[in-house]
XYZ file of C-alpha atoms in Angstrom:
253
model
C 67.251 38.117 120.131
C 70.634 39.378 121.495
C 73.363 38.719 119.205
C 71.596 40.463 116.233
C 72.197 43.968 118.248
C 75.683 43.307 118.316
C 76.235 45.100 114.880
C 74.148 47.607 115.650
C 75.810 49.077 118.915
C 79.161 48.845 117.321
C 77.872 51.329 114.923
C 76.360 53.330 117.588
C 79.359 53.407 119.129
C 81.568 54.244 116.484
C 79.301 56.806 115.941
C 79.845 58.387 119.076
C 83.298 58.649 118.321
C 82.954 60.508 115.616
C 80.612 62.886 116.615
C 81.907 63.911 119.972
C 82.682 67.078 121.224
C 85.804 68.152 118.651
C 86.451 71.420 116.733
C 86.223 71.474 112.912
C 90.169 70.749 111.869
C 88.670 73.298 109.072
C 89.062 76.220 111.334
C 91.940 76.276 112.932
C 96.094 77.094 112.042
C 94.605 78.432 108.381
C 95.385 81.496 106.542
C 92.373 83.591 104.649
C 92.831 83.709 101.269
C 93.791 87.345 100.652
C 95.939 89.428 98.835
C 99.356 88.994 100.800
C 98.631 85.865 102.864
C 100.515 82.575 102.273
C 98.800 79.406 101.296
C 99.496 77.771 104.837
C 100.925 78.863 107.936
C 104.662 78.329 109.060
C 107.286 79.473 110.516
C 109.324 82.849 109.694
C 112.207 83.874 111.915
C 112.694 86.956 110.464
C 109.534 88.908 111.176
C 109.625 91.916 111.698
C 109.400 94.654 114.484
C 105.674 94.250 115.634
C 104.587 91.550 113.801
C 107.677 89.063 115.626
C 105.054 87.262 118.405
C 104.044 85.484 115.103
C 107.244 84.538 113.300
C 106.683 80.355 114.947
C 103.815 80.198 113.118
C 102.499 83.216 110.435
C 100.517 83.249 107.441
C 102.830 86.859 106.785
C 105.558 86.710 105.176
C 109.413 88.812 106.760
C 108.685 90.947 103.463
C 105.015 91.684 103.923
C 105.682 92.195 108.100
C 108.196 95.106 106.784
C 105.666 96.664 104.951
C 103.235 97.012 107.712
C 105.354 98.937 109.559
C 106.292 101.576 106.520
C 103.527 105.387 106.972
C 102.603 104.331 103.208
C 102.843 100.469 102.581
C 103.361 99.326 99.003
C 101.276 96.851 100.274
C 97.842 98.556 99.671
C 99.251 101.999 99.045
C 97.380 102.917 101.872
C 98.467 105.745 104.520
C 98.224 106.530 108.492
C 98.774 110.624 107.862
C 95.684 111.443 105.774
C 95.117 113.861 107.900
C 98.358 115.133 109.121
C 101.495 112.973 110.845
C 99.609 110.449 112.823
C 101.040 110.093 116.453
C 103.281 107.418 117.109
C 101.215 105.989 120.249
C 98.486 105.562 118.107
C 100.076 103.919 114.777
C 101.244 101.222 116.846
C 98.265 99.819 117.119
C 97.622 100.282 113.525
C 100.451 98.116 112.866
C 99.809 95.633 115.476
C 96.357 95.656 114.001
C 97.683 95.179 110.416
C 99.906 91.957 111.718
C 97.351 90.014 113.472
C 95.471 90.779 109.929
C 98.211 89.494 107.800
C 100.426 86.827 109.897
C 97.424 85.301 112.152
C 97.170 81.942 111.811
C 93.696 81.646 114.608
C 90.780 83.701 112.879
C 89.424 80.783 111.150
C 86.106 80.790 113.329
C 85.657 83.998 111.525
C 86.522 84.170 108.122
C 83.858 84.386 106.064
C 83.907 84.523 101.784
C 84.167 87.474 99.824
C 83.821 88.961 96.603
C 86.309 91.440 96.328
C 88.785 91.682 93.654
C 92.082 91.818 96.613
C 90.504 89.186 97.989
C 88.586 86.126 98.510
C 88.148 85.694 102.364
C 87.881 88.449 105.353
C 87.351 87.794 108.736
C 83.762 89.062 110.982
C 83.434 89.794 114.044
C 86.436 88.842 116.028
C 85.954 89.424 119.401
C 88.757 91.667 120.527
C 89.831 92.141 123.810
C 88.301 94.628 125.494
C 91.227 95.987 127.242
C 93.277 96.199 123.268
C 89.907 97.679 122.141
C 90.117 100.115 124.871
C 93.555 100.947 124.861
C 93.791 101.671 121.182
C 90.999 103.976 121.357
C 92.748 105.507 124.092
C 96.036 106.261 122.220
C 94.137 107.277 119.099
C 91.779 110.001 120.174
C 93.427 113.100 119.836
C 94.992 112.162 116.184
C 92.938 113.428 113.209
C 91.282 111.860 110.687
C 87.783 112.495 108.337
C 86.077 108.982 107.888
C 84.422 106.295 110.370
C 84.845 103.167 107.643
C 88.311 102.867 106.725
C 86.906 100.356 104.335
C 85.546 102.561 101.237
C 84.760 106.043 100.606
C 88.491 107.108 99.831
C 89.830 109.414 96.665
C 92.362 107.219 95.954
C 93.015 109.484 92.340
C 96.581 110.003 93.415
C 97.582 106.067 93.836
C 97.047 106.034 97.513
C 94.189 106.883 100.024
C 93.089 111.061 100.513
C 90.183 112.235 102.445
C 87.465 112.679 100.137
C 85.465 116.017 99.267
C 83.198 116.796 101.294
C 84.658 115.524 104.803
C 87.115 117.321 107.402
C 89.895 116.197 109.382
C 88.434 115.945 113.190
C 90.237 113.784 115.827
C 89.465 110.307 115.944
C 87.065 111.407 119.355
C 85.126 112.733 117.103
C 84.503 110.170 114.231
C 85.054 107.412 116.717
C 83.522 108.324 120.090
C 83.819 105.275 121.846
C 86.152 102.423 121.818
C 83.313 99.633 120.282
C 82.901 102.888 117.139
C 86.353 102.829 116.437
C 87.569 98.826 116.717
C 84.006 97.521 115.115
C 83.319 100.420 113.068
C 86.891 101.427 111.160
C 86.820 98.219 108.991
C 83.344 97.587 108.614
C 82.815 94.980 111.640
C 86.273 93.299 110.932
C 86.109 92.818 114.843
C 83.637 93.068 117.869
C 84.499 94.477 121.118
C 84.488 91.526 123.541
C 83.509 91.473 127.092
C 86.292 89.635 127.924
C 89.573 90.262 129.005
C 92.676 89.150 127.958
C 94.245 85.755 129.142
C 90.217 84.519 129.403
C 90.412 82.262 126.857
C 87.326 83.792 124.990
C 89.074 86.877 123.028
C 91.722 87.218 120.680
C 94.843 89.680 121.806
C 96.193 92.219 119.517
C 99.026 92.017 121.600
C 100.702 89.407 123.337
C 103.989 87.683 124.687
C 105.236 84.832 122.665
C 107.901 83.724 125.365
C 104.450 82.382 126.956
C 102.997 81.296 124.065
C 99.860 82.450 121.512
C 97.019 82.632 123.744
C 94.372 83.294 120.473
C 95.461 79.521 119.453
C 92.768 78.572 122.650
C 90.211 80.696 121.670
C 90.317 79.513 118.166
C 89.672 76.119 119.536
C 87.435 77.413 122.141
C 85.361 78.932 118.914
C 85.447 76.155 115.845
C 83.955 73.950 118.769
C 81.231 76.567 119.330
C 80.456 76.298 115.479
C 80.968 72.483 115.859
C 78.092 71.828 118.619
C 75.709 74.557 116.942
C 76.377 72.733 113.538
C 76.161 69.150 114.484
C 72.493 68.569 115.435
C 70.910 69.358 112.215
C 72.880 66.824 110.384
C 73.081 64.068 112.921
C 69.185 64.558 113.962
C 67.766 62.514 111.048
C 71.030 60.057 111.534
C 69.319 59.684 115.302
C 65.911 58.346 114.436
C 67.103 56.877 111.386
C 69.154 54.574 114.263
C 66.248 54.368 116.740
C 63.944 53.301 113.843
C 66.531 50.395 113.033
C 66.452 49.636 116.697
C 63.147 49.344 117.334
C 62.641 46.852 114.372
C 65.292 44.831 115.574
C 63.840 44.584 119.253
C 60.801 43.637 117.576
C 62.204 41.130 115.580
């Protein structure tokens, strides 16, 4: 009888509202579980220099932002100058890379668990806007390094990173012949060179004008929504089949 369908229809309406397209909130406005990240993002009015775009909502503290601008930071005892002085035009990109890593609360869709002593999470394959990757490579191609992967393989016996035995200092262009080789290989695929441009809402910007807002918030929402849509069918399909069976039984009652 029609009146018997009312509870089922109400339940279906509720399920529709719950399962409608929306981004997973656990992927938005979050900080990684890593060595120097805050537990939760929030305002940081005194962020230093290149990290200031994140001052309205940051995962880094003012002290961390200051350390990121040093040639050899006490945060990780890592030096850019392992093959002589890095050119300032190149170094600014590495500072900005570190500011994004330490300060951004918009990397949730790419956070992965890791089993490392100094962090429990990292980001992987963040789609970096093609202009940011291209300019990074252009400004660093004449600076020098001795490795194509900076995540591992250094000589730490002195307390900071040194070139390991058997390596030779050569130009960045030798170790990173293309922009993709630099952005994707440098930190073990933390980034992925995107085909999208800045302002598209589909790639993460390393550089942005905070007066115009943080464009990476929109990007994070887009990819969080995409991940939600990918995950939804596996969990919802059995429920929908069950509801269809219930409906069939009620209609034949």
